[in-house]
Amino acid sequence: MLEIEVIQGDITKLKVDAIVNAANRSLLGGGGVDGAIHRAAGRELLEACRVFGGCETGEARITPGFKLPAKYVIHTPGPIFRDGFHGEPEQLKNCYVNSMKLAEENNCETVAFSAISTGVYGYPKKEATEIAIWAVRNYPVQKVKKVIFCCFGEDMLKIYQDVLKMMAP
Ligand code: APR
């Protein structure tokens, strides 16, 4: 049974097998959690990301964590929210599914997610949280034992806690 935990904190500090970065399609860093992860990981992360030549929305790529306490970083560009009728829910779900797939393929036991697309990309927080929890809960895990949803702000923490309670099995 997959263990799910919700915490408030800075994902760059977590000593887990993989942290999941809310990237953009260039994979060359940016602001928000992407900027924080690149700053903490160091320059080598940018070099490792450059190799991919970008990544489509909903896809995911994995790199070492370099100076981060986490072993790996999984980079996934979330959808830029428009109105919810341009494939955004499916794309956001794919971010979580493809990140879990890479975590499994790399024998990760602990994975921490940032709240993909809920910052600059403007995804409504509650809907994004429902998609995140549903996708992770329904992933057929074999290697992953624990998923941590790492919320930066108090507001996201509360939303995750409320949605988890509402979706309790
Ligand atoms: N640790 C954990 N979560 C964080 C951190 C951090 N250090 N910093 C920010 N966050 C949270 C934000 O509060 C938000 O809930 O990550 C979530 C995602 O927000 P963004 O980082 O803005 O990512 P997103 O909305 O997916 O937009 C992606 O922003 O940073 C650029 O390069 C990135 O172009 C891409 C776009």
PDB file of N, CA, C and O in Angstrom, residues 11-45:
ATOM      1  N   ILE A  11      11.031  21.966  -1.059  1.00  0.00           N
ATOM      2  CA  ILE A  11      11.322  20.640  -1.645  1.00  0.00           C
ATOM      3  C   ILE A  11      12.823  20.436  -1.867  1.00  0.00           C
ATOM      4  O   ILE A  11      13.302  19.298  -1.888  1.00  0.00           O
ATOM      5  N   THR A  12      13.588  21.534  -1.969  1.00  0.00           N
ATOM      6  CA  THR A  12      15.035  21.358  -2.229  1.00  0.00           C
ATOM      7  C   THR A  12      15.768  20.816  -0.994  1.00  0.00           C
ATOM      8  O   THR A  12      16.921  20.405  -1.087  1.00  0.00           O
ATOM      9  N   LYS A  13      15.066  20.834   0.147  1.00  0.00           N
ATOM     10  CA  LYS A  13      15.724  20.370   1.386  1.00  0.00           C
ATOM     11  C   LYS A  13      15.464  18.881   1.666  1.00  0.00           C
ATOM     12  O   LYS A  13      16.014  18.293   2.593  1.00  0.00           O
ATOM     13  N   LEU A  14      14.550  18.277   0.879  1.00  0.00           N
ATOM     14  CA  LEU A  14      14.096  16.915   1.216  1.00  0.00           C
ATOM     15  C   LEU A  14      15.091  15.845   0.783  1.00  0.00           C
ATOM     16  O   LEU A  14      15.505  15.790  -0.380  1.00  0.00           O
ATOM     17  N   LYS A  15      15.439  14.979   1.761  1.00  0.00           N
ATOM     18  CA  LYS A  15      16.356  13.872   1.446  1.00  0.00           C
ATOM     19  C   LYS A  15      15.509  12.661   1.060  1.00  0.00           C
ATOM     20  O   LYS A  15      15.186  11.808   1.886  1.00  0.00           O
ATOM     21  N   VAL A  16      15.084  12.655  -0.185  1.00  0.00           N
ATOM     22  CA  VAL A  16      14.249  11.567  -0.731  1.00  0.00           C
ATOM     23  C   VAL A  16      14.939  11.032  -1.994  1.00  0.00           C
ATOM     24  O   VAL A  16      15.913  11.624  -2.475  1.00  0.00           O
ATOM     25  N   ASP A  17      14.420   9.940  -2.531  1.00  0.00           N
ATOM     26  CA  ASP A  17      15.063   9.410  -3.742  1.00  0.00           C
ATOM     27  C   ASP A  17      14.873  10.350  -4.929  1.00  0.00           C
ATOM     28  O   ASP A  17      15.778  10.571  -5.725  1.00  0.00           O
ATOM     29  N   ALA A  18      13.652  10.934  -5.038  1.00  0.00           N
ATOM     30  CA  ALA A  18      13.427  11.848  -6.172  1.00  0.00           C
ATOM     31  C   ALA A  18      12.516  12.995  -5.761  1.00  0.00           C
ATOM     32  O   ALA A  18      11.529  12.781  -5.039  1.00  0.00           O
ATOM     33  N   ILE A  19      12.863  14.191  -6.242  1.00  0.00           N
ATOM     34  CA  ILE A  19      11.918  15.318  -6.101  1.00  0.00           C
ATOM     35  C   ILE A  19      11.424  15.649  -7.505  1.00  0.00           C
ATOM     36  O   ILE A  19      12.165  15.487  -8.485  1.00  0.00           O
ATOM     37  N   VAL A  20      10.177  16.083  -7.606  1.00  0.00           N
ATOM     38  CA  VAL A  20       9.588  16.362  -8.917  1.00  0.00           C
ATOM     39  C   VAL A  20       9.477  17.868  -9.107  1.00  0.00           C
ATOM     40  O   VAL A  20       8.839  18.556  -8.294  1.00  0.00           O
ATOM     41  N   ASN A  21      10.105  18.345 -10.152  1.00  0.00           N
ATOM     42  CA  ASN A  21      10.225  19.768 -10.447  1.00  0.00           C
ATOM     43  C   ASN A  21       9.133  20.217 -11.408  1.00  0.00           C
ATOM     44  O   ASN A  21       8.908  19.586 -12.437  1.00  0.00           O
ATOM     45  N   ALA A  22       8.486  21.329 -11.073  1.00  0.00           N
ATOM     46  CA  ALA A  22       7.511  21.940 -11.989  1.00  0.00           C
ATOM     47  C   ALA A  22       8.295  22.765 -13.001  1.00  0.00           C
ATOM     48  O   ALA A  22       8.565  23.952 -12.790  1.00  0.00           O
ATOM     49  N   ALA A  23       8.669  22.109 -14.072  1.00  0.00           N
ATOM     50  CA  ALA A  23       9.583  22.711 -15.047  1.00  0.00           C
ATOM     51  C   ALA A  23       8.802  23.451 -16.134  1.00  0.00           C
ATOM     52  O   ALA A  23       7.576  23.581 -16.073  1.00  0.00           O
ATOM     53  N   ASN A  24       9.541  23.942 -17.126  1.00  0.00           N
ATOM     54  CA  ASN A  24       8.892  24.432 -18.351  1.00  0.00           C
ATOM     55  C   ASN A  24       9.461  23.618 -19.507  1.00  0.00           C
ATOM     56  O   ASN A  24      10.388  22.836 -19.326  1.00  0.00           O
ATOM     57  N   ARG A  25       8.913  23.811 -20.688  1.00  0.00           N
ATOM     58  CA  ARG A  25       9.236  22.912 -21.800  1.00  0.00           C
ATOM     59  C   ARG A  25      10.688  23.026 -22.263  1.00  0.00           C
ATOM     60  O   ARG A  25      11.216  22.149 -22.925  1.00  0.00           O
ATOM     61  N   SER A  26      11.351  24.123 -21.871  1.00  0.00           N
ATOM     62  CA  SER A  26      12.768  24.239 -22.284  1.00  0.00           C
ATOM     63  C   SER A  26      13.664  23.361 -21.400  1.00  0.00           C
ATOM     64  O   SER A  26      14.767  22.980 -21.768  1.00  0.00           O
ATOM     65  N   LEU A  27      13.192  23.088 -20.209  1.00  0.00           N
ATOM     66  CA  LEU A  27      13.983  22.386 -19.166  1.00  0.00           C
ATOM     67  C   LEU A  27      15.251  23.163 -18.797  1.00  0.00           C
ATOM     68  O   LEU A  27      16.207  22.575 -18.274  1.00  0.00           O
ATOM     69  N   LEU A  28      15.255  24.448 -19.070  1.00  0.00           N
ATOM     70  CA  LEU A  28      16.486  25.223 -18.792  1.00  0.00           C
ATOM     71  C   LEU A  28      16.326  26.118 -17.571  1.00  0.00           C
ATOM     72  O   LEU A  28      16.980  27.145 -17.448  1.00  0.00           O
ATOM     73  N   GLY A  29      15.428  25.725 -16.663  1.00  0.00           N
ATOM     74  CA  GLY A  29      15.261  26.483 -15.423  1.00  0.00           C
ATOM     75  C   GLY A  29      14.305  27.648 -15.607  1.00  0.00           C
ATOM     76  O   GLY A  29      13.832  27.925 -16.706  1.00  0.00           O
ATOM     77  N   GLY A  30      14.033  28.298 -14.469  1.00  0.00           N
ATOM     78  CA  GLY A  30      13.069  29.413 -14.522  1.00  0.00           C
ATOM     79  C   GLY A  30      12.925  30.001 -13.142  1.00  0.00           C
ATOM     80  O   GLY A  30      13.909  30.078 -12.405  1.00  0.00           O
ATOM     81  N   GLY A  31      11.684  30.335 -12.788  1.00  0.00           N
ATOM     82  CA  GLY A  31      11.470  30.909 -11.455  1.00  0.00           C
ATOM     83  C   GLY A  31      10.934  29.829 -10.529  1.00  0.00           C
ATOM     84  O   GLY A  31      11.228  28.645 -10.701  1.00  0.00           O
ATOM     85  N   GLY A  32      10.123  30.262  -9.589  1.00  0.00           N
ATOM     86  CA  GLY A  32       9.405  29.319  -8.715  1.00  0.00           C
ATOM     87  C   GLY A  32      10.246  28.146  -8.228  1.00  0.00           C
ATOM     88  O   GLY A  32      11.444  28.283  -7.958  1.00  0.00           O
ATOM     89  N   VAL A  33       9.588  26.996  -8.155  1.00  0.00           N
ATOM     90  CA  VAL A  33      10.295  25.813  -7.623  1.00  0.00           C
ATOM     91  C   VAL A  33      11.420  25.394  -8.580  1.00  0.00           C
ATOM     92  O   VAL A  33      12.473  24.923  -8.166  1.00  0.00           O
ATOM     93  N   ASP A  34      11.224  25.637  -9.864  1.00  0.00           N
ATOM     94  CA  ASP A  34      12.247  25.316 -10.878  1.00  0.00           C
ATOM     95  C   ASP A  34      13.537  26.088 -10.564  1.00  0.00           C
ATOM     96  O   ASP A  34      14.632  25.525 -10.525  1.00  0.00           O
ATOM     97  N   GLY A  35      13.363  27.372 -10.290  1.00  0.00           N
ATOM     98  CA  GLY A  35      14.533  28.200  -9.968  1.00  0.00           C
ATOM     99  C   GLY A  35      15.204  27.744  -8.685  1.00  0.00           C
ATOM    100  O   GLY A  35      16.428  27.624  -8.615  1.00  0.00           O
ATOM    101  N   ALA A  36      14.376  27.422  -7.693  1.00  0.00           N
ATOM    102  CA  ALA A  36      14.929  26.989  -6.393  1.00  0.00           C
ATOM    103  C   ALA A  36      15.722  25.696  -6.545  1.00  0.00           C
ATOM    104  O   ALA A  36      16.809  25.536  -5.989  1.00  0.00           O
ATOM    105  N   ILE A  37      15.179  24.760  -7.339  1.00  0.00           N
ATOM    106  CA  ILE A  37      15.851  23.468  -7.527  1.00  0.00           C
ATOM    107  C   ILE A  37      17.170  23.652  -8.278  1.00  0.00           C
ATOM    108  O   ILE A  37      18.210  23.103  -7.891  1.00  0.00           O
ATOM    109  N   HIS A  38      17.149  24.461  -9.325  1.00  0.00           N
ATOM    110  CA  HIS A  38      18.394  24.689 -10.069  1.00  0.00           C
ATOM    111  C   HIS A  38      19.436  25.405  -9.202  1.00  0.00           C
ATOM    112  O   HIS A  38      20.615  25.053  -9.239  1.00  0.00           O
ATOM    113  N   ARG A  39      19.012  26.338  -8.412  1.00  0.00           N
ATOM    114  CA  ARG A  39      19.976  27.060  -7.535  1.00  0.00           C
ATOM    115  C   ARG A  39      20.597  26.078  -6.551  1.00  0.00           C
ATOM    116  O   ARG A  39      21.799  26.045  -6.345  1.00  0.00           O
ATOM    117  N   ALA A  40      19.769  25.223  -5.981  1.00  0.00           N
ATOM    118  CA  ALA A  40      20.268  24.301  -4.937  1.00  0.00           C
ATOM    119  C   ALA A  40      21.103  23.173  -5.535  1.00  0.00           C
ATOM    120  O   ALA A  40      22.058  22.699  -4.919  1.00  0.00           O
ATOM    121  N   ALA A  41      20.738  22.743  -6.738  1.00  0.00           N
ATOM    122  CA  ALA A  41      21.445  21.600  -7.355  1.00  0.00           C
ATOM    123  C   ALA A  41      22.788  22.022  -7.944  1.00  0.00           C
ATOM    124  O   ALA A  41      23.729  21.206  -8.011  1.00  0.00           O
ATOM    125  N   GLY A  42      22.854  23.264  -8.385  1.00  0.00           N
ATOM    126  CA  GLY A  42      24.097  23.741  -9.001  1.00  0.00           C
ATOM    127  C   GLY A  42      24.072  23.635 -10.525  1.00  0.00           C
ATOM    128  O   GLY A  42      23.163  23.053 -11.127  1.00  0.00           O
ATOM    129  N   ARG A  43      25.112  24.140 -11.118  1.00  0.00           N
ATOM    130  CA  ARG A  43      25.200  24.279 -12.581  1.00  0.00           C
ATOM    131  C   ARG A  43      25.103  22.959 -13.335  1.00  0.00           C
ATOM    132  O   ARG A  43      24.597  22.895 -14.460  1.00  0.00           O
ATOM    133  N   GLU A  44      25.564  21.912 -12.688  1.00  0.00           N
ATOM    134  CA  GLU A  44      25.565  20.616 -13.394  1.00  0.00           C
ATOM    135  C   GLU A  44      24.149  20.210 -13.799  1.00  0.00           C
ATOM    136  O   GLU A  44      23.943  19.505 -14.774  1.00  0.00           O
ATOM    137  N   LEU A  45      23.154  20.674 -12.998  1.00  0.00           N
ATOM    138  CA  LEU A  45      21.767  20.292 -13.325  1.00  0.00           C
ATOM    139  C   LEU A  45      21.369  20.882 -14.672  1.00  0.00           C
ATOM    140  O   LEU A  45      20.749  20.201 -15.500  1.00  0.00           O
TER     141      LEU A  45
END
